[in-house]
Amino acid sequence: MTSLRRRLTGRLRSARRSPYPVTVRRGLRVPMDDGVDLVADLYLPRGPVEPPLPTVVIRSPYGRHGSLTDAPALAGEGFTVLVQSCRGTGGSGGTFRPQLDEQRDGMATHRWVRRQQWFTGTVATYGESYLGYTQWAVAGRMCRDDPANAPDALCLNVTMADFGAVTWTNGVFSLGGSLGWSRLMALRGMRGALVRARLARRPDRKLAEAVDVLPLSHGDTAVAGHPIGWYQDWLAHEQLTDDYWTRQSHTASVPDVTAPVYMATGWYDMFLPWQLRTYAQLVAAGRPPRLTIGPWGHRTDQSPFLAESIAFLKEHFAGVPAGRPAPVRAFLTGARQWHDLPAWPPPGTAVRRWYLHRSGLLDPARPGGGGTRYTYDPDRPTPALGGPGLGPSCGPVDNSAHERRTDLVVFRSPPLEHAVVLAGEPIARVRFRSTAASADVFVRICDVHPDGRSMSVCDGIRRIGGVGAAVADPRPGEDGFVELDVPLWPAYHRFAAGHRIAVQVSSGAHPRYARNPGTGEPAATATTTVRAQQEISHDGAHPSAIDLPVWT
């Protein structure tokens, strides 16, 4: 049975077990402030619901089907649910411009909902990925400027408040996710839904060919047969300080959210670092959310998001205890255990610095100097292996064969005498230089088992010398080395006694991230490639190291 069918079957079974039969009114027209109508479906539980539960607003660019929105299951639990297609999608008027119209359309929708006869008195928002972004787009702004119409609770899964930050990750274009999502969105409608489901089950040949196209600005034509407007915009705006990106970022308004928040995510989700940073923003504002982090990626059948959202909302609005012993519930990879924690990262976490040695050793002792070199060839880019992404197959991957490549280097600790638990966001501090005008530094942590398997834990990337990274580039020293901080994905992982910690350093993970041609030209138009000699320094006042947040 396919993942999509399993998910749909699970939702239908949940709906059958639900206490309320459901009536659906389809094709409601919701007027926007500019005169455009957006189409919505309304799910109504039949029979009195006491005490009244909130009206749930879900805004989606993927259609209004119950298997993608959870609307039937939510309504079956007593929630009135409005599922609306975003502008330019699912029969709604206007043109779909990802992210750009969600704040104004979302605010108009919330005001409209509160004027309807079926409105239950409070509003909750719900959804994952882009459906979560539509929640961030309105929540902080309305809590600050229009509290009478603001949402009363948010349920957010595998999402973030600023999609620009993941599109250009530390100056590097997230090619696989950006081009893959653009291809799928170009196949909208019923045929598109079937095509999307089919592509999710098998390799996408067109996409596999398109990610190798240079310049990058020709990739959308290669994959879809025509230019895709937003994809061209993403490439043309390489700097996240451009107005194009800042006006669709809602990170600054996160602390303005006064409504209770539940969020779920996975250790292998592409949005994980930014979702945990929004969690930290709310904690700093004195409004810590309820948080679940599990052993999954962006798309999964394992997430308890639906069940935990229902419990969260019923606890807040109906006084039904959720039975949750702690605010944070996190899965410890490497030990395969769920832990209930008071906060994330857990109290008692401290940074431990491990140095990269010329000999290939990873050790807390300072290195004796020297350098480690490797060659990066953008015409034969270092391939991506696992890591976070949009697909359903995210998770730990054995890197033992990958680590024998000559375009990366590996540093390994001795076998651990005692278990080490990583709990937080590691930061690699690499003293680095390149013969190319621009270069990427990709760092990955692996758990090396006694049998030789080197299983991926987390990774991260950063560019120097690129258009988008120039503002944050460190200044090189007289010897040409820069001291570069590379943040890695957050992790909660136990390295067992007898295992070793490995740190890989390379200059790419293609096509998850677009290859760096090396010239420093704009990413959208660059076609010339430069073979580069890369060097990691183990010398100086700040030799290359990695800071590991260790839970004791």
Coordinates of C-alpha atoms in Angstrom, one line a residue:
M1 CA 0.0 0.0 0.0
T2 CA 1.4 3.4 -0.9
S3 CA 2.2 6.1 1.6
L4 CA -0.6 8.3 0.3
R5 CA -3.1 5.4 0.5
R6 CA -2.0 4.5 4.0
R7 CA -2.4 8.1 5.1
L8 CA -5.9 8.4 3.6
T9 CA -7.0 5.1 5.1
G10 CA -5.8 6.2 8.5
R11 CA -7.7 9.4 8.3
L12 CA -10.9 7.6 7.2
R13 CA -10.6 5.1 10.0
S14 CA -10.1 8.0 12.4
A15 CA -13.2 9.7 11.0
R16 CA -15.3 6.4 11.4
R17 CA -14.3 6.1 15.1
S18 CA -15.2 9.8 15.7
P19 CA -18.2 10.7 17.9
Y20 CA -19.8 13.1 15.4
P21 CA -21.2 12.6 11.9
V22 CA -20.1 15.3 9.5
T23 CA -21.9 17.5 7.0
V24 CA -19.8 19.2 4.2
R25 CA -20.7 22.3 2.4
R26 CA -18.6 22.7 -0.7
G27 CA -17.6 25.7 -2.8
L28 CA -18.1 28.6 -0.3
R29 CA -16.9 31.9 -1.7
V30 CA -14.8 34.0 0.6
P31 CA -14.3 37.6 -0.5
M32 CA -10.8 39.1 -0.2
D33 CA -10.1 42.8 0.3
D34 CA -9.2 43.3 -3.4
G35 CA -12.5 41.7 -4.7
V36 CA -11.0 38.2 -5.5
D37 CA -13.0 35.3 -4.1
L38 CA -11.2 32.3 -2.6
V39 CA -13.0 28.9 -2.5
A40 CA -13.5 27.0 0.7
D41 CA -15.2 23.8 2.0
L42 CA -17.0 23.8 5.4
Y43 CA -17.0 20.7 7.6
L44 CA -19.8 20.8 10.3
P45 CA -20.2 18.2 13.1
R46 CA -23.8 17.2 13.4
G47 CA -25.3 17.5 16.9
P48 CA -24.6 19.8 19.8
V49 CA -20.9 20.0 20.8
E50 CA -20.6 20.9 24.5
P51 CA -18.6 22.8 25.4
P52 CA -18.2 24.5 22.0
L53 CA -14.9 23.8 20.3
P54 CA -13.0 26.3 18.2
T55 CA -13.6 26.8 14.5
V56 CA -10.5 25.4 12.8
V57 CA -9.2 27.4 9.8
I58 CA -6.9 25.6 7.3
R59 CA -5.5 27.4 4.3
S60 CA -3.8 25.3 1.6
P61 CA -2.4 25.5 -1.9
Y62 CA -2.7 21.8 -2.4
G63 CA -6.4 21.4 -2.7
R64 CA -9.0 20.8 -0.1
H65 CA -9.1 17.0 0.0
G66 CA -9.6 15.6 3.5
S67 CA -6.6 13.2 3.3
L68 CA -4.3 16.3 3.0
T69 CA -6.0 18.6 5.5
D70 CA -7.4 16.2 8.2
A71 CA -10.7 18.2 8.0
P72 CA -13.0 15.1 8.2
A73 CA -11.2 13.8 11.3
L74 CA -11.2 17.2 13.0
A75 CA -14.9 17.7 12.3
G76 CA -15.6 14.2 13.5
E77 CA -14.1 15.2 16.9
G78 CA -16.5 18.2 17.1
F79 CA -14.6 21.0 15.4
T80 CA -16.2 23.1 12.8
V81 CA -13.5 23.2 10.0
L82 CA -13.1 25.7 7.1
V83 CA -10.6 24.5 4.4
Q84 CA -9.7 27.2 2.0
S85 CA -7.7 27.0 -1.2
C86 CA -5.0 29.7 -1.4
R87 CA -5.2 32.4 -4.1
G88 CA -4.8 31.0 -7.6
T89 CA -5.1 27.3 -6.4
G90 CA -8.0 24.8 -6.2
G91 CA -10.5 27.1 -8.0
S92 CA -9.7 30.2 -6.0
G93 CA -9.4 33.5 -8.0
G94 CA -6.2 35.4 -8.6
T95 CA -2.7 34.2 -9.3
F96 CA -0.7 31.9 -7.0
R97 CA 2.4 33.7 -5.8
P98 CA 4.0 31.5 -3.1
Q99 CA 4.1 33.3 0.3
L100 CA 3.5 36.8 -1.0
D101 CA -0.3 37.0 -0.5
E102 CA -0.9 34.8 2.5
Q103 CA -0.9 37.5 5.1
R104 CA -3.5 39.8 3.5
D105 CA -5.7 36.8 2.4
G106 CA -5.4 35.1 5.7
M107 CA -6.3 38.2 7.7
A108 CA -9.4 38.8 5.5
T109 CA -10.4 35.1 5.9
H110 CA -10.2 35.3 9.7
R111 CA -12.3 38.4 9.8
W112 CA -14.9 36.8 7.5
V113 CA -15.0 33.6 9.6
R114 CA -16.0 35.5 12.7
R115 CA -19.0 37.0 10.9
Q116 CA -20.5 33.7 9.9
Q117 CA -23.5 32.1 11.5
W118 CA -21.7 28.8 12.0
F119 CA -18.8 30.4 13.8
T120 CA -18.3 28.8 17.2
G121 CA -16.8 31.7 19.2
T122 CA -13.1 30.9 18.9
V123 CA -10.6 30.2 16.1
A124 CA -7.8 27.7 15.9
T125 CA -5.4 27.3 12.9
Y126 CA -4.0 23.9 11.8
G127 CA -1.7 22.4 9.2
E128 CA 1.7 21.3 8.1
S129 CA 4.4 22.7 5.8
Y130 CA 2.9 25.5 3.7
L131 CA -0.3 25.2 5.7
G132 CA 1.8 26.1 8.7
Y133 CA 3.4 29.0 7.0
T134 CA -0.1 30.5 6.3
Q135 CA -0.6 30.4 10.1
W136 CA 2.6 32.3 10.8
A137 CA 1.7 34.8 8.2
V138 CA -1.3 36.1 10.2
A139 CA -0.8 35.1 13.8
G140 CA 1.7 37.6 15.1
R141 CA 0.5 40.5 13.0
M142 CA -3.1 40.0 14.1
C143 CA -2.3 39.3 17.8
R144 CA -0.5 42.7 17.8
D145 CA -2.7 44.8 15.5
D146 CA -6.2 43.1 15.5
P147 CA -6.4 40.9 18.6
A148 CA -10.3 40.7 18.3
N149 CA -9.9 38.7 15.1
A150 CA -6.6 36.9 15.8
P151 CA -6.4 33.1 16.1
D152 CA -6.9 31.8 19.6
A153 CA -4.6 28.8 19.1
L154 CA -2.1 27.4 16.5
C155 CA -1.2 23.9 15.6
L156 CA 1.9 23.8 13.4
N157 CA 3.7 20.8 11.9
V158 CA 7.0 20.6 10.0
T159 CA 6.9 24.3 9.1
M160 CA 8.6 27.7 9.5
A161 CA 7.8 31.4 9.3
D162 CA 10.3 32.4 6.5
F163 CA 10.6 30.1 3.5
G164 CA 13.4 32.3 2.1
A165 CA 15.8 31.0 4.8
V166 CA 15.4 27.5 3.6
T167 CA 15.4 28.4 -0.1
W168 CA 18.8 30.0 0.3
T169 CA 20.4 28.1 3.2
N170 CA 23.4 30.1 4.4
G171 CA 23.9 31.4 0.9
V172 CA 23.4 28.1 -0.9
F173 CA 20.4 27.4 -3.1
S174 CA 18.3 24.4 -2.0
L175 CA 18.0 23.1 -5.5
G176 CA 16.4 19.7 -4.9
G177 CA 13.5 20.9 -2.7
S178 CA 12.9 24.2 -4.6
L179 CA 12.9 22.7 -8.1
G180 CA 11.0 19.5 -7.0
W181 CA 8.3 21.6 -5.3
S182 CA 8.0 23.9 -8.2
R183 CA 7.5 20.9 -10.6
L184 CA 4.8 19.4 -8.4
M185 CA 3.0 22.7 -8.1
A186 CA 3.0 23.1 -11.9
L187 CA 1.0 19.8 -12.0
R188 CA -2.0 21.1 -10.1
G189 CA -5.6 19.9 -10.4
M190 CA -6.9 16.3 -10.2
R191 CA -4.4 15.1 -12.8
G192 CA -1.7 16.9 -10.9
A193 CA -2.7 15.2 -7.6
L194 CA -2.4 11.8 -9.3
V195 CA 1.0 12.7 -10.9
R196 CA 2.3 14.0 -7.5
A197 CA 1.3 10.7 -5.9
R198 CA 2.9 8.7 -8.6
L199 CA 6.2 10.7 -8.6
A200 CA 6.4 10.3 -4.8
R201 CA 6.5 6.5 -5.2
R202 CA 9.3 6.3 -7.8
P203 CA 12.3 8.3 -9.0
D204 CA 11.4 11.4 -11.0
R205 CA 13.5 11.1 -14.2
K206 CA 12.8 14.6 -15.4
L207 CA 13.8 16.1 -12.1
A208 CA 16.9 14.0 -11.9
E209 CA 18.0 15.4 -15.3
A210 CA 16.9 19.0 -14.6
V211 CA 19.0 19.4 -11.4
D212 CA 22.2 19.0 -13.5
V213 CA 21.2 21.9 -15.8
L214 CA 23.3 25.0 -15.9
P215 CA 22.5 27.8 -15.6
L216 CA 20.2 27.2 -12.7
S217 CA 17.6 29.5 -14.3
H218 CA 17.0 26.9 -17.1
G219 CA 16.1 24.1 -14.6
D220 CA 12.4 24.9 -14.4
T221 CA 12.0 24.8 -18.2
A222 CA 13.9 21.5 -18.2
V223 CA 11.6 20.0 -15.6
A224 CA 8.2 21.6 -16.5
G225 CA 8.5 22.6 -20.1
H226 CA 8.2 26.3 -19.4
P227 CA 9.6 29.0 -17.0
I228 CA 8.0 29.0 -13.5
G229 CA 7.6 32.6 -12.3
W230 CA 8.3 32.1 -8.6
Y231 CA 11.3 29.8 -9.3
Q232 CA 12.8 32.6 -11.4
D233 CA 12.1 35.1 -8.6
W234 CA 13.8 32.8 -6.0
L235 CA 16.9 32.6 -8.1
A236 CA 17.0 36.3 -9.0
H237 CA 16.9 37.3 -5.3
E238 CA 20.0 35.6 -3.9
Q239 CA 20.2 38.0 -0.9
L240 CA 17.7 37.4 1.9
T241 CA 17.9 41.1 2.7
D242 CA 16.1 41.9 -0.6
D243 CA 12.6 43.3 -0.2
Y244 CA 11.3 40.2 -2.1
W245 CA 12.2 38.0 0.8
T246 CA 11.8 40.4 3.8
R247 CA 8.1 41.1 2.9
Q248 CA 7.3 37.4 3.1
S249 CA 9.2 36.7 6.2
H250 CA 7.2 36.5 9.5
T251 CA 10.0 35.6 11.8
A252 CA 10.1 39.1 13.4
S253 CA 6.4 38.8 14.4
V254 CA 6.7 35.4 16.1
P255 CA 7.2 36.9 19.6
D256 CA 3.9 38.8 19.1
V257 CA 1.9 35.6 19.1
T258 CA 0.0 35.5 22.3
A259 CA -2.2 32.4 21.5
P260 CA -1.2 29.0 22.8
V261 CA 0.9 27.0 20.3
Y262 CA 1.4 23.3 19.7
M263 CA 4.1 22.3 17.2
A264 CA 5.5 19.0 15.9
T265 CA 8.5 18.3 13.7
G266 CA 11.1 15.6 12.9
W267 CA 14.8 15.3 13.2
Y268 CA 15.1 14.8 9.4
D269 CA 12.7 17.6 8.3
M270 CA 14.0 20.3 6.0
F271 CA 12.4 23.0 8.2
L272 CA 13.7 21.7 11.6
P273 CA 16.3 24.4 12.5
W274 CA 14.0 27.3 11.8
Q275 CA 11.0 25.6 13.5
L276 CA 13.0 25.1 16.7
R277 CA 14.1 28.8 16.5
T278 CA 10.5 29.9 16.4
Y279 CA 10.0 27.7 19.5
A280 CA 12.9 29.5 21.2
Q281 CA 11.5 32.9 20.2
L282 CA 8.2 32.0 22.0
V283 CA 10.0 30.6 25.0
A284 CA 12.0 33.9 25.3
A285 CA 8.7 35.8 25.1
G286 CA 7.4 33.9 28.0
R287 CA 5.0 31.7 26.1
P288 CA 6.6 28.3 25.6
P289 CA 4.8 26.1 23.1
R290 CA 4.0 22.4 23.4
L291 CA 6.6 20.6 21.2
T292 CA 7.0 17.1 19.8
I293 CA 10.1 16.1 17.8
G294 CA 10.1 12.6 16.3
P295 CA 12.3 10.3 14.2
W296 CA 10.8 11.3 10.8
G297 CA 11.3 13.7 7.9
H298 CA 8.9 16.1 6.2
R299 CA 6.4 13.5 5.0
T300 CA 5.5 10.6 7.3
D301 CA 2.7 8.4 8.5
Q302 CA 4.3 8.2 12.0
S303 CA 3.7 11.8 13.3
P304 CA 1.1 12.1 16.1
F305 CA 0.3 15.6 14.9
L306 CA -3.4 15.0 14.3
A307 CA -4.0 13.2 17.6
E308 CA -1.9 15.6 19.7
S309 CA -3.5 18.6 18.1
I310 CA -6.9 17.4 19.0
A311 CA -5.8 16.7 22.6
F312 CA -4.1 20.1 22.7
L313 CA -7.2 22.0 21.5
K314 CA -9.6 20.1 23.7
E315 CA -7.4 20.7 26.7
H316 CA -7.3 24.5 26.1
F317 CA -10.9 25.0 25.0
A318 CA -12.9 22.2 26.8
G319 CA -10.7 21.4 29.8
V320 CA -10.1 17.8 28.8
P321 CA -6.6 16.8 30.3
A322 CA -4.2 15.9 27.5
G323 CA -2.2 13.6 29.8
R324 CA 1.0 15.1 28.7
P325 CA 3.7 14.9 31.5
A326 CA 6.0 17.6 30.1
P327 CA 5.9 20.4 27.5
V328 CA 8.5 18.8 25.2
R329 CA 8.5 15.2 23.9
A330 CA 11.6 14.2 21.9
F331 CA 12.8 11.0 20.4
L332 CA 16.4 10.1 21.2
T333 CA 17.9 8.6 18.1
G334 CA 20.6 6.1 18.6
A335 CA 18.8 4.8 21.6
R336 CA 15.3 4.6 20.1
Q337 CA 13.6 6.2 23.2
W338 CA 11.0 8.9 23.7
H339 CA 11.9 11.4 26.4
D340 CA 9.6 13.9 28.2
L341 CA 11.6 17.1 28.8
P342 CA 10.9 20.5 30.4
A343 CA 12.4 22.4 27.5
W344 CA 14.4 22.2 24.3
P345 CA 17.4 21.9 24.5
P346 CA 17.1 20.0 27.8
P347 CA 18.6 21.6 30.9
G348 CA 22.1 20.4 31.6
T349 CA 23.4 20.7 28.0
A350 CA 26.9 22.1 27.7
V351 CA 29.1 22.8 24.7
R352 CA 32.1 20.5 24.2
R353 CA 34.7 21.4 21.6
W354 CA 36.3 18.6 19.6
Y355 CA 39.2 19.4 17.2
L356 CA 39.9 18.2 13.7
H357 CA 43.4 16.8 13.5
R358 CA 45.6 16.5 10.4
S359 CA 45.9 12.7 11.1
G360 CA 42.1 12.3 10.7
L361 CA 41.5 12.2 14.4
L362 CA 38.6 14.0 16.1
D363 CA 39.6 14.7 19.7
P364 CA 39.1 17.3 22.5
A365 CA 42.9 17.9 22.6
R366 CA 44.2 20.7 20.4
P367 CA 45.9 19.7 17.2
G368 CA 49.5 20.0 16.4
G369 CA 49.1 22.1 13.3
G370 CA 49.2 21.4 9.5
G371 CA 46.4 21.2 7.0
T372 CA 44.1 18.7 5.2
R373 CA 43.4 19.2 1.5
Y374 CA 40.9 17.8 -0.9
T375 CA 39.8 18.7 -4.5
Y376 CA 36.3 19.8 -5.4
D377 CA 35.1 19.5 -9.1
P378 CA 31.7 21.1 -9.8
D379 CA 31.5 19.1 -13.0
R380 CA 31.5 16.0 -10.8
P381 CA 29.9 17.4 -7.7
T382 CA 30.0 15.6 -4.4
P383 CA 26.6 13.9 -4.2
A384 CA 24.0 14.3 -1.6
L385 CA 23.5 11.3 0.6
G386 CA 20.4 11.3 2.7
G387 CA 19.8 14.3 4.9
P388 CA 16.6 16.3 5.4
G389 CA 14.3 16.9 2.5
L390 CA 10.8 16.8 1.1
G391 CA 10.7 13.1 0.3
P392 CA 9.4 10.3 2.4
S393 CA 12.7 8.5 2.7
C394 CA 14.6 10.8 5.0
G395 CA 16.5 9.2 7.9
P396 CA 19.9 7.8 8.8
V397 CA 22.0 6.6 5.9
D398 CA 25.2 4.6 5.9
N399 CA 28.1 6.8 4.8
S400 CA 30.9 4.2 4.9
A401 CA 31.2 3.9 1.1
H402 CA 30.6 7.7 0.6
E403 CA 33.5 8.5 3.0
R404 CA 35.9 6.7 0.7
R405 CA 35.5 9.5 -1.9
T406 CA 38.5 11.7 -2.6
D407 CA 36.5 15.0 -2.6
L408 CA 35.7 14.8 1.1
V409 CA 37.7 14.3 4.3
V410 CA 36.7 12.5 7.5
F411 CA 37.8 13.0 11.1
R412 CA 36.9 10.2 13.6
S413 CA 37.1 10.0 17.4
P414 CA 38.6 7.0 19.2
P415 CA 36.0 4.5 20.4
L416 CA 34.0 6.2 23.1
E417 CA 34.6 4.9 26.6
H418 CA 31.1 6.2 27.7
A419 CA 28.0 7.1 25.8
V420 CA 27.7 10.7 24.6
V421 CA 24.3 12.3 24.0
L422 CA 24.1 15.2 21.5
A423 CA 21.3 17.6 22.3
G424 CA 21.1 20.8 20.3
E425 CA 22.6 22.5 17.3
P426 CA 26.2 21.7 16.7
I427 CA 28.4 24.3 15.1
A428 CA 31.5 23.5 13.0
R429 CA 34.2 26.1 13.2
V430 CA 36.3 25.5 10.2
R431 CA 39.5 27.4 9.3
F432 CA 39.3 27.1 5.5
R433 CA 40.6 28.4 2.2
S434 CA 40.0 27.7 -1.4
T435 CA 41.7 28.4 -4.8
A436 CA 38.2 29.3 -6.2
A437 CA 36.5 32.7 -5.8
S438 CA 33.6 31.0 -4.1
A439 CA 33.3 27.8 -2.2
D440 CA 30.9 25.8 0.0
V441 CA 31.7 24.0 3.2
F442 CA 29.4 21.1 4.0
V443 CA 29.8 19.3 7.3
R444 CA 28.2 16.1 8.5
I445 CA 28.3 14.2 11.8
C446 CA 28.0 10.4 11.7
D447 CA 27.7 7.7 14.2
V448 CA 30.4 5.0 13.4
H449 CA 29.2 1.6 14.7
P450 CA 31.7 -1.1 15.7
D451 CA 30.7 -3.0 12.5
G452 CA 32.0 -0.1 10.3
R453 CA 28.6 1.5 9.4
S454 CA 28.8 5.3 9.5
M455 CA 25.3 6.4 10.0
S456 CA 24.3 10.0 9.4
V457 CA 23.1 12.1 12.3
C458 CA 23.0 15.7 11.1
D459 CA 24.7 18.1 8.7
G460 CA 24.9 21.7 7.5
I461 CA 26.3 23.9 4.7
R462 CA 27.6 27.5 4.3
R463 CA 28.9 29.4 1.3
I464 CA 31.7 32.0 1.1
G465 CA 32.3 34.3 -1.9
G466 CA 28.8 34.0 -3.3
V467 CA 26.4 36.9 -4.0
G468 CA 24.0 36.0 -1.2
A469 CA 26.6 35.2 1.4
A470 CA 28.9 38.3 0.8
V471 CA 27.4 40.3 3.7
A472 CA 28.2 37.6 6.3
D473 CA 31.5 36.5 4.8
P474 CA 34.4 36.5 7.3
R475 CA 37.5 38.4 6.3
P476 CA 40.4 36.2 5.3
G477 CA 43.7 36.5 7.1
E478 CA 47.1 37.2 5.5
D479 CA 47.4 33.5 4.7
G480 CA 44.0 33.4 2.9
F481 CA 42.2 31.4 5.5
V482 CA 38.8 32.4 6.8
E483 CA 37.3 31.2 10.1
L484 CA 33.9 29.9 9.1
D485 CA 31.1 28.9 11.4
V486 CA 28.8 26.3 9.9
P487 CA 25.6 25.6 11.9
L488 CA 24.4 22.0 11.6
W489 CA 20.8 20.6 11.9
P490 CA 19.7 20.2 15.5
A491 CA 20.0 16.6 16.8
Y492 CA 19.1 14.5 19.9
H493 CA 21.3 11.5 19.4
R494 CA 23.1 8.9 21.7
F495 CA 26.5 7.7 20.6
A496 CA 26.8 4.4 22.5
A497 CA 30.0 3.4 24.3
G498 CA 32.3 1.7 21.7
H499 CA 31.0 3.8 18.9
R500 CA 33.0 6.7 17.3
I501 CA 31.9 10.2 16.3
A502 CA 32.8 11.1 12.7
V503 CA 32.9 14.5 11.1
Q504 CA 32.9 14.8 7.3
V505 CA 34.0 18.0 5.5
S506 CA 33.3 18.4 1.8
S507 CA 32.2 21.2 -0.5
G508 CA 28.7 20.2 -1.5
A509 CA 25.7 17.8 -1.4
H510 CA 24.3 18.0 -4.9
P511 CA 21.4 18.1 -5.9
R512 CA 20.0 18.7 -2.4
Y513 CA 22.0 21.9 -2.6
A514 CA 23.0 23.4 -6.0
R515 CA 26.7 22.9 -6.8
N516 CA 29.0 25.9 -6.4
P517 CA 30.5 26.7 -9.8
G518 CA 33.3 28.5 -8.0
T519 CA 33.4 31.8 -9.9
G520 CA 31.4 33.9 -7.5
E521 CA 28.9 34.9 -10.3
P522 CA 25.2 35.1 -9.6
A523 CA 23.8 31.6 -9.1
A524 CA 21.0 32.1 -11.5
T525 CA 23.2 32.7 -14.6
A526 CA 26.5 31.1 -13.8
T527 CA 27.7 28.5 -16.4
T528 CA 31.5 28.5 -16.0
T529 CA 32.8 26.0 -13.5
V530 CA 36.2 26.1 -11.6
R531 CA 37.9 23.1 -10.2
A532 CA 39.1 24.1 -6.7
Q533 CA 41.7 23.0 -4.2
Q534 CA 40.3 23.2 -0.7
E535 CA 42.3 23.3 2.6
I536 CA 41.3 22.9 6.2
S537 CA 43.7 24.4 8.7
H538 CA 44.6 22.8 12.0
D539 CA 46.9 25.7 12.9
G540 CA 46.6 29.1 14.4
A541 CA 44.8 30.6 17.4
H542 CA 41.5 29.0 16.2
P543 CA 42.2 25.6 14.6
S544 CA 39.3 23.8 12.9
A545 CA 36.9 22.2 15.4
I546 CA 33.3 21.4 16.1
D547 CA 31.3 22.5 19.1
L548 CA 29.0 19.7 20.2
P549 CA 26.1 20.4 22.6
V550 CA 26.4 17.5 25.0
W551 CA 23.7 16.5 27.5
T552 CA 25.0 15.3 30.8

